[in-house]
C-alpha positions as semicolon CSV with decimal commas, in nm:
position;residue;x (nm);y (nm);z (nm)
1;M;3,634;0,747;2,820
2;S;3,733;0,410;2,664
3;Q;3,499;0,201;2,448
4;T;3,514;-0,082;2,710
5;S;3,388;0,157;2,975
6;V;3,108;0,278;2,745
7;R;2,996;-0,080;2,672
8;K;2,991;-0,160;3,043
9;D;2,776;0,148;3,110
10;Q;2,536;0,050;2,830
11;K;2,494;-0,304;2,969
12;L;2,439;-0,161;3,315
13;L;2,186;0,079;3,167
14;L;1,981;-0,194;3,000
15;L;1,968;-0,400;3,320
16;Q;1,883;-0,094;3,525
17;T;1,610;0,007;3,273
18;K;1,428;-0,325;3,297
19;K;1,457;-0,346;3,674
20;S;1,372;0,017;3,746
21;K;1,079;0,029;3,501
22;R;0,926;-0,290;3,653
23;N;0,983;-0,187;4,010
24;L;0,873;0,170;3,953
25;I;0,539;0,065;3,802
26;E;0,473;-0,193;4,074
27;I;0,562;0,036;4,361
28;L;0,384;0,341;4,219
29;M;0,065;0,142;4,157
30;G;0,088;0,007;4,511
31;S;0,149;0,352;4,648
32;I;-0,178;0,476;4,502
33;V;-0,389;0,235;4,708
34;K;-0,169;0,214;5,020
35;P;-0,045;0,489;5,254
36;M;0,291;0,611;5,132
37;F;0,495;0,541;5,448
38;G;0,827;0,378;5,536
39;D;0,980;0,145;5,280
40;N;0,735;0,246;5,003
41;I;0,857;0,603;5,006
42;T;1,218;0,490;5,015
43;T;1,163;0,251;4,723
44;I;0,983;0,515;4,515
45;G;1,264;0,761;4,569
46;S;1,521;0,498;4,480
47;N;1,344;0,407;4,154
48;I;1,293;0,768;4,050
49;A;1,662;0,829;4,107
50;G;1,736;0,523;3,896
51;L;1,510;0,651;3,621
52;L;1,685;0,988;3,616
53;F;2,018;0,803;3,595
54;I;1,888;0,607;3,297
55;I;1,775;0,920;3,113
56;E;2,107;1,094;3,174
57;T;2,301;0,791;3,048
58;L;2,076;0,774;2,741
59;R;2,163;1,132;2,658
60;R;2,535;1,062;2,679
61;Y;2,585;0,731;2,502
62;F;2,296;0,633;2,275
63;P;2,204;0,762;1,923
64;V;1,943;1,035;1,934
65;H;1,658;0,839;1,770
66;L;1,718;0,546;2,005
67;K;1,726;0,778;2,304
68;I;1,397;0,938;2,204
69;T;1,233;0,599;2,144
70;I;1,339;0,456;2,481
71;Q;1,238;0,772;2,661
72;E;0,896;0,758;2,497
73;L;0,848;0,399;2,613
74;L;0,931;0,498;2,970
75;V;0,708;0,804;2,962
76;N;0,418;0,607;2,811
77;A;0,453;0,343;3,083
78;I;0,439;0,612;3,352
79;Q;0,144;0,788;3,190
80;R;-0,065;0,470;3,210
81;L;-0,061;0,489;3,589
82;P;-0,385;0,638;3,730
83;F;-0,208;0,902;3,935
84;F;0,003;1,028;3,647
85;K;-0,289;1,039;3,403
86;K;-0,404;1,347;3,588
87;C;-0,080;1,527;3,520
88;A;0,031;1,365;3,193
89;D;0,147;1,689;3,029
90;K;0,366;1,782;3,322
91;T;0,505;1,429;3,334
92;L;0,591;1,436;2,963
93;A;0,751;1,780;2,994
94;F;0,957;1,661;3,289
95;F;1,093;1,342;3,137
96;S;1,122;1,441;2,765
97;P;1,321;1,749;2,668
98;Y;1,217;1,719;2,302
99;T;0,950;1,899;2,100
100;R;0,784;1,770;1,784
101;I;0,622;1,955;1,495
102;R;0,412;1,772;1,234
103;F;0,366;1,893;0,876
104;I;0,070;1,704;0,726
105;E;0,014;1,694;0,348
106;I;-0,358;1,780;0,367
107;E;-0,436;1,995;0,671
108;E;-0,801;2,078;0,740
109;N;-0,890;1,985;0,382
110;K;-0,633;2,230;0,243
111;Y;-0,309;2,141;0,067
112;N;-0,012;2,217;0,292
113;Y;0,255;2,383;0,076
114;A;0,506;2,359;0,363
115;Y;0,482;1,977;0,349
116;S;0,571;1,972;-0,021
117;A;0,867;2,210;0,024
118;I;1,001;2,017;0,326
119;K;0,969;1,682;0,145
120;T;1,161;1,827;-0,151
121;Y;1,430;1,969;0,079
122;L;1,479;1,640;0,261
123;G;1,497;1,442;-0,063
124;A;1,762;1,677;-0,200
125;Q;2,006;1,622;0,090
126;V;2,222;1,377;-0,105
127;N;2,588;1,309;-0,024
128;P;2,830;1,012;-0,027
129;Q;2,740;0,927;0,334
130;V;2,374;0,861;0,249
131;K;2,302;0,488;0,240
132;N;1,958;0,484;0,075
133;L;1,886;0,668;-0,250
134;K;1,617;0,668;-0,519
135;G;1,719;0,707;-0,882
136;S;1,493;0,824;-1,166
137;Q;1,517;0,957;-1,519
138;G;1,271;1,201;-1,671
139;R;1,145;1,187;-2,028
140;G;1,398;1,327;-2,273
141;R;1,677;1,352;-2,014
142;E;2,011;1,173;-2,024
143;S;2,115;1,231;-1,663
144;L;1,977;1,049;-1,359
145;D;1,813;1,225;-1,067
146;F;1,889;1,100;-0,717
147;K;1,680;1,155;-0,407
148;R;1,733;1,056;-0,049
149;D;1,521;0,753;0,041
150;D;1,555;0,752;0,418
151;D;1,258;0,762;0,652
152;K;1,478;0,929;0,914
153;F;1,717;1,213;0,858
154;E;1,945;1,420;1,084
155;D;2,002;1,784;0,995
156;E;2,219;2,055;1,147
157;Y;2,170;2,430;1,132
158;E;2,384;2,693;1,307
159;G;2,524;2,425;1,536
160;V;2,177;2,295;1,631
161;K;2,081;1,936;1,550
162;M;1,729;1,836;1,438
163;W;1,580;1,501;1,338
164;W;1,324;1,451;1,059
165;E;1,097;1,155;0,993
166;V;0,889;1,096;0,678
167;L;0,577;0,906;0,783
168;K;0,264;0,756;0,632
169;S;-0,003;0,632;0,870
170;T;-0,214;0,322;0,816
171;D;-0,506;0,540;0,708
172;G;-0,296;0,705;0,435
173;V;-0,211;1,038;0,602
174;K;0,131;1,160;0,487
175;M;0,344;1,384;0,706
176;C;0,695;1,504;0,788
177;R;0,775;1,517;1,160
178;L;1,051;1,730;1,312
179;T;1,202;1,654;1,655
180;F;1,434;1,897;1,835
181;H;1,546;1,993;2,183
182;R;1,320;2,247;2,349
183;S;1,616;2,470;2,428
184;N;1,652;2,534;2,051
185;W;1,292;2,652;2,004
186;E;1,382;3,003;1,886
187;V;1,633;2,883;1,627
188;V;1,410;2,607;1,486
189;T;1,080;2,797;1,469
190;G;1,251;3,117;1,366
191;S;1,514;3,094;1,095
192;Y;1,558;2,718;1,042
193;L;1,207;2,625;0,927
194;R;1,189;2,936;0,710
195;Y;1,520;2,833;0,551
196;V;1,398;2,475;0,488
197;V;1,070;2,586;0,325
198;E;1,237;2,850;0,105
199;E;1,511;2,609;0,001
200;G;1,253;2,340;-0,081
201;K;1,049;2,579;-0,293
202;S;1,362;2,691;-0,477
203;I;1,448;2,329;-0,558
204;E;1,089;2,267;-0,672
205;E;1,110;2,561;-0,913
206;K;1,436;2,433;-1,063
207;K;1,307;2,076;-1,103
208;K;0,942;2,152;-1,146
209;K;0,733;1,872;-1,292
210;V;0,381;1,912;-1,420
211;K;0,149;1,666;-1,246
212;L;-0,181;1,513;-1,354
213;F;-0,420;1,470;-1,060
214;M;-0,741;1,267;-1,052
215;N;-0,995;1,277;-0,770
216;N;-1,040;0,954;-0,575
217;P;-1,399;0,824;-0,545
218;S;-1,557;0,963;-0,230
219;S;-1,640;0,609;-0,117
220;N;-1,265;0,561;-0,056
221;W;-1,218;0,877;0,148
222;K;-1,299;0,712;0,480
223;M;-1,039;0,443;0,418
224;Q;-0,775;0,678;0,278
225;M;-0,871;0,970;0,503
226;K;-0,745;1,286;0,337
227;N;-0,605;1,142;0,012
228;L;-0,865;1,316;-0,203
229;W;-0,638;1,329;-0,509
230;S;-0,396;1,084;-0,673
231;S;-0,128;1,202;-0,913
232;I;0,123;1,094;-1,178
233;D;0,385;1,290;-1,372
234;F;0,229;1,461;-1,672
235;E;0,439;1,385;-1,979
236;H;0,206;1,475;-2,266
237;P;0,424;1,622;-2,545
238;A;0,161;1,858;-2,689
239;T;0,259;2,223;-2,737
240;F;0,094;2,510;-2,917
241;D;0,368;2,488;-3,180
242;T;0,260;2,136;-3,277
243;M;-0,116;2,188;-3,247
244;A;-0,327;2,173;-3,562
245;M;-0,516;2,498;-3,510
246;D;-0,572;2,821;-3,693
247;P;-0,259;3,033;-3,620
248;M;-0,458;3,346;-3,532
249;K;-0,673;3,157;-3,280
250;K;-0,364;2,989;-3,138
251;D;-0,188;3,323;-3,085
252;E;-0,499;3,466;-2,921
253;I;-0,513;3,181;-2,668
254;M;-0,143;3,201;-2,587
255;R;-0,152;3,579;-2,536
256;D;-0,451;3,544;-2,305
257;L;-0,282;3,274;-2,096
258;L;0,045;3,462;-2,058
259;A;-0,137;3,784;-1,970
260;F;-0,327;3,597;-1,698
261;R;-0,004;3,457;-1,552
262;D;0,141;3,805;-1,514
263;S;-0,172;3,975;-1,378
264;E;-0,159;3,910;-1,003
265;E;-0,148;4,280;-0,914
266;Y;-0,426;4,361;-1,160
267;Y;-0,661;4,105;-1,003
268;K;-0,584;4,243;-0,657
269;K;-0,653;4,595;-0,781
270;I;-0,996;4,511;-0,922
271;G;-1,087;4,289;-0,625
272;K;-1,133;3,959;-0,807
273;A;-1,002;3,610;-0,740
274;W;-0,698;3,536;-0,955
275;K;-0,858;3,278;-1,184
276;R;-0,977;3,249;-1,543
277;G;-1,225;3,020;-1,717
278;Y;-1,199;2,866;-2,065
279;L;-1,478;2,680;-2,244
280;L;-1,357;2,450;-2,523
281;H;-1,635;2,333;-2,750
282;G;-1,653;2,154;-3,083
283;P;-1,706;1,810;-3,240
284;P;-1,514;1,506;-3,113
285;G;-1,159;1,484;-3,244
286;T;-1,106;1,859;-3,286
287;G;-0,831;1,881;-3,021
288;K;-0,993;1,982;-2,692
289;S;-0,784;1,750;-2,475
290;T;-0,470;1,837;-2,672
291;T;-0,538;2,206;-2,612
292;I;-0,552;2,144;-2,235
293;A;-0,218;1,959;-2,251
294;A;-0,062;2,245;-2,448
295;M;-0,195;2,497;-2,193
296;A;-0,039;2,299;-1,906
297;N;0,298;2,273;-2,082
298;L;0,300;2,642;-2,173
299;M;0,217;2,758;-1,819
300;S;0,391;2,475;-1,627
301;Y;0,066;2,427;-1,433
302;S;-0,046;2,091;-1,297
303;I;-0,381;1,952;-1,414
304;F;-0,659;1,848;-1,176
305;D;-0,897;1,628;-1,375
306;L;-1,227;1,656;-1,186
307;E;-1,462;1,361;-1,240
308;L;-1,803;1,485;-1,123
309;T;-1,973;1,145;-1,139
310;S;-1,757;1,015;-0,853
311;I;-1,862;1,301;-0,621
312;E;-2,170;1,253;-0,405
313;N;-2,266;1,612;-0,319
314;N;-2,172;1,981;-0,324
315;W;-1,993;1,952;0,010
316;E;-1,752;1,695;-0,134
317;L;-1,697;1,919;-0,436
318;K;-1,588;2,200;-0,203
319;K;-1,346;1,970;-0,022
320;L;-1,186;1,870;-0,352
321;V;-1,150;2,233;-0,463
322;L;-0,986;2,328;-0,133
323;A;-0,734;2,045;-0,176
324;T;-0,613;2,172;-0,516
325;T;-0,297;2,377;-0,544
326;S;-0,234;2,718;-0,691
327;K;-0,080;2,734;-1,040
328;S;-0,313;2,463;-1,159
329;I;-0,568;2,389;-1,431
330;I;-0,893;2,238;-1,302
331;V;-1,057;2,045;-1,584
332;I;-1,407;1,903;-1,629
333;E;-1,418;1,723;-1,963
334;D;-1,744;1,654;-2,147
335;I;-1,934;1,848;-1,885
336;D;-2,262;1,795;-2,071
337;C;-2,222;1,419;-2,020
338;S;-2,094;1,426;-1,661
339;L;-2,416;1,534;-1,488
340;D;-2,754;1,692;-1,549
341;L;-2,656;2,050;-1,468
342;T;-2,982;2,221;-1,553
343;G;-3,108;2,216;-1,193
344;E;-3,482;2,253;-1,141
345;R;-3,511;2,418;-1,480
346;G;-3,468;2,073;-1,635
347;V;-3,763;1,924;-1,444
348;K;-4,097;1,932;-1,622
349;E;-4,383;2,121;-1,458
350;D;-4,614;1,816;-1,442
351;Q;-4,367;1,606;-1,245
352;S;-4,462;1,523;-0,888
353;N;-4,258;1,633;-0,587
354;A;-4,135;1,276;-0,541
355;E;-4,000;1,270;-0,895
356;I;-3,827;1,605;-0,842
357;K;-3,661;1,476;-0,525
358;K;-3,551;1,166;-0,713
359;V;-3,388;1,380;-0,982
360;K;-3,212;1,593;-0,722
361;K;-3,089;1,288;-0,532
362;K;-2,954;1,134;-0,850
363;N;-2,773;1,456;-0,942
364;A;-2,629;1,538;-0,598
365;V;-2,377;1,787;-0,743
366;T;-2,614;2,063;-0,845
367;L;-2,586;2,350;-1,086
368;S;-2,586;2,587;-0,790
369;G;-2,296;2,399;-0,633
370;L;-2,098;2,408;-0,955
371;L;-2,160;2,781;-1,001
372;N;-2,036;2,844;-0,648
373;F;-1,727;2,640;-0,734
374;I;-1,665;2,858;-1,041
375;D;-1,713;3,211;-0,908
376;G;-1,878;3,195;-0,566
377;I;-1,715;3,249;-0,229
378;W;-1,536;2,915;-0,245
379;S;-1,370;3,004;-0,575
380;A;-1,147;3,252;-0,390
381;C;-0,992;2,976;-0,174
382;G;-0,672;2,961;-0,379
383;Q;-0,507;3,178;-0,640
384;E;-0,366;3,150;-0,994
385;R;-0,608;2,884;-1,109
386;I;-0,746;2,814;-1,456
387;L;-1,082;2,642;-1,503
388;V;-1,142;2,452;-1,827
389;F;-1,472;2,296;-1,934
390;T;-1,505;2,094;-2,254
391;T;-1,819;1,991;-2,439
392;N;-1,919;1,845;-2,773
393;H;-2,265;2,001;-2,749
394;L;-2,261;2,367;-2,649
395;G;-2,638;2,400;-2,676
396;K;-2,698;2,149;-2,396
397;L;-2,532;2,363;-2,128
398;D;-2,721;2,604;-1,904
399;Q;-2,638;2,962;-2,003
400;A;-2,575;3,052;-1,639
401;L;-2,284;2,809;-1,640
402;I;-2,104;2,943;-1,944
403;R;-2,177;3,315;-1,936
404;R;-1,889;3,562;-1,960
405;G;-1,731;3,612;-1,621
406;R;-1,755;3,242;-1,544
407;M;-1,615;3,105;-1,865
408;D;-1,417;3,413;-1,969
409;M;-1,306;3,281;-2,307
410;H;-1,509;3,058;-2,539
411;I;-1,286;2,867;-2,780
412;E;-1,447;2,686;-3,071
413;L;-1,239;2,399;-3,203
414;S;-1,369;2,303;-3,545
415;Y;-1,280;2,086;-3,843
416;C;-0,940;2,080;-4,003
417;R;-0,869;2,350;-4,259
418;F;-0,561;2,407;-4,471
419;E;-0,361;2,616;-4,219
420;A;-0,405;2,346;-3,957
421;F;-0,324;2,076;-4,213
422;K;0,013;2,239;-4,292
423;I;0,111;2,205;-3,926
424;L;0,017;1,837;-3,932
425;A;0,210;1,780;-4,254
426;K;0,516;1,938;-4,095
427;N;0,477;1,730;-3,779
428;Y;0,410;1,393;-3,943
429;L;0,586;1,414;-4,280
430;N;0,832;1,701;-4,231
431;L;0,685;1,871;-4,539
432;D;0,647;2,247;-4,582
433;S;0,506;2,217;-4,933
434;H;0,408;1,955;-5,192
435;L;0,241;1,933;-5,530
436;L;-0,061;1,762;-5,375
437;F;-0,119;2,043;-5,121
438;A;-0,341;2,241;-5,359
439;E;-0,579;1,949;-5,413
440;I;-0,588;1,880;-5,039
441;E;-0,665;2,246;-4,965
442;T;-0,969;2,236;-5,194
443;L;-1,099;1,912;-5,044
444;L;-1,053;2,035;-4,685
445;E;-1,265;2,343;-4,757
446;E;-1,542;2,121;-4,898
447;T;-1,523;1,844;-4,635
448;N;-1,564;1,835;-4,257
449;M;-1,278;1,614;-4,141
450;T;-1,141;1,655;-3,788
451;P;-0,769;1,713;-3,722
452;A;-0,758;1,373;-3,549
453;D;-0,879;1,198;-3,867
454;V;-0,636;1,392;-4,085
455;A;-0,349;1,295;-3,853
456;E;-0,448;0,928;-3,864
457;N;-0,440;0,930;-4,244
458;L;-0,100;1,098;-4,250
459;M;0,042;0,825;-4,028
460;V;-0,059;0,547;-4,272
461;K;0,214;0,426;-4,507
462;D;0,097;0,242;-4,818
463;G;0,431;0,154;-4,979
464;E;0,418;0,414;-5,254
465;S;0,699;0,655;-5,335
466;S;0,890;0,826;-5,058
467;G;0,861;1,192;-4,963
468;G;0,514;1,154;-4,817
469;D;0,342;1,088;-5,151
470;G;0,173;0,772;-5,025
471;S;0,037;0,934;-4,709
472;L;-0,089;1,241;-4,894
473;K;-0,259;1,033;-5,162
474;G;-0,420;0,820;-4,892
475;L;-0,552;1,139;-4,728
476;I;-0,692;1,256;-5,062
477;R;-0,879;0,928;-5,107
478;A;-1,020;0,953;-4,757
479;L;-1,132;1,313;-4,814
480;E;-1,300;1,223;-5,144
481;Q;-1,486;0,935;-4,980
482;M;-1,595;1,155;-4,690
483;K;-1,712;1,420;-4,935
484;L;-1,930;1,164;-5,112
485;N;-2,072;1,039;-4,781
486;Q;-2,154;1,388;-4,659
487;H;-2,317;1,477;-4,991
488;S;-2,526;1,160;-4,971
489;D;-2,633;1,243;-4,614
490;E;-2,743;1,592;-4,720
491;Q;-2,951;1,448;-5,003
492;Q;-3,117;1,202;-4,764
493;K;-3,208;1,487;-4,529
494;E;-3,368;1,679;-4,814
495;I;-3,576;1,374;-4,906
496;N;-3,691;1,328;-4,545
497;K;-3,815;1,686;-4,515
């Protein structure tokens, strides 16, 4: 068939569409309130025949997405008629031969892993024919990564064509929508979707990026619907190799983490949820946040930074936990400052009932709710998760919260000693040894300086001789001054006794 003939058919189709749609609606609406005799019946039959002609022509000449859109407009117009409202499903099935499947990012408050795999698969379908691409470059990489940036995408599998759309609704719900002909149901729901999900997961593993998630304030949930978490790429460079920590303690933590990662069958055997809790405690500046970053980089787990003060109640806490992914680290930093987690035990006996209710209302996320999150029934809703709590004041926490079995490993991060200092000297000054190391070792044993303070002093350059002499001498002066201050504080305490 020539192109001239096709264009003529398309023009005829557009004219016929407008005329038939208008006439069909007018006649059908009139036929509902008037007896369907004589010319009415003839006109209805004529318009239905015209509509079938339109649909058949659409199938032959127009692009698939345009065909589907026009067909939907016609079907929606018909469905608005009172008579057809009663049989809308049958009407839709009769006029539209296509089936749609939606894959929503957060489905029933749970993260949909199929959505992530499908989105990755669609983005990876890059070839010279693609018109819209996204380019990016990761930290420390020379090459560029390209992803498909089309909202609509046609795919073919075993001779069957499917059409994908990447959508985001006005209320923030993200989804991938698949459209296909009903005659291909077995192929699409059988092998094709399984292939897409497996291929997407394989691509994710090869290009896996650690993410840092933060929970959105619950006051925004109604506007953003199911966007409970926001995320960015996690690019913190910390590793256990560069951490200023006692080597024996460092090795113990790493062995424990790696053993947990490989213990899926063991956890199934003993009947426990595949999770592990770590409590990091110590003075400010001793490396608690850095330790979390090193854990994430070692395990390639994403971090979910849970801010309790933005959660209104235990129910919202459960929703947030359900929306986290497996292979993740759920972190609550400075838990002693986030909320009063002592429950009723923290309320004095002489307080009135009104005061107790006021305390409970203020602290809507309760100790009981947090315990259930750690090792209750809800803790089993997801596997391969690590829980990390940090605190500067271990004594302030309720013992029920940090007992063994909930926080399986307690890790004390203390002041900088010589072994930790040597790691910092290597990192900052590229020094394995120096004449001033002996003096620094003595001062570190006599002084409580945090690794963060030691690192800050090593970064300072004072213009003295090269080779790190200036930085090391500056650290010695700082240690001597801190030693004097601490000795003075101890004397003052003795006087005040």
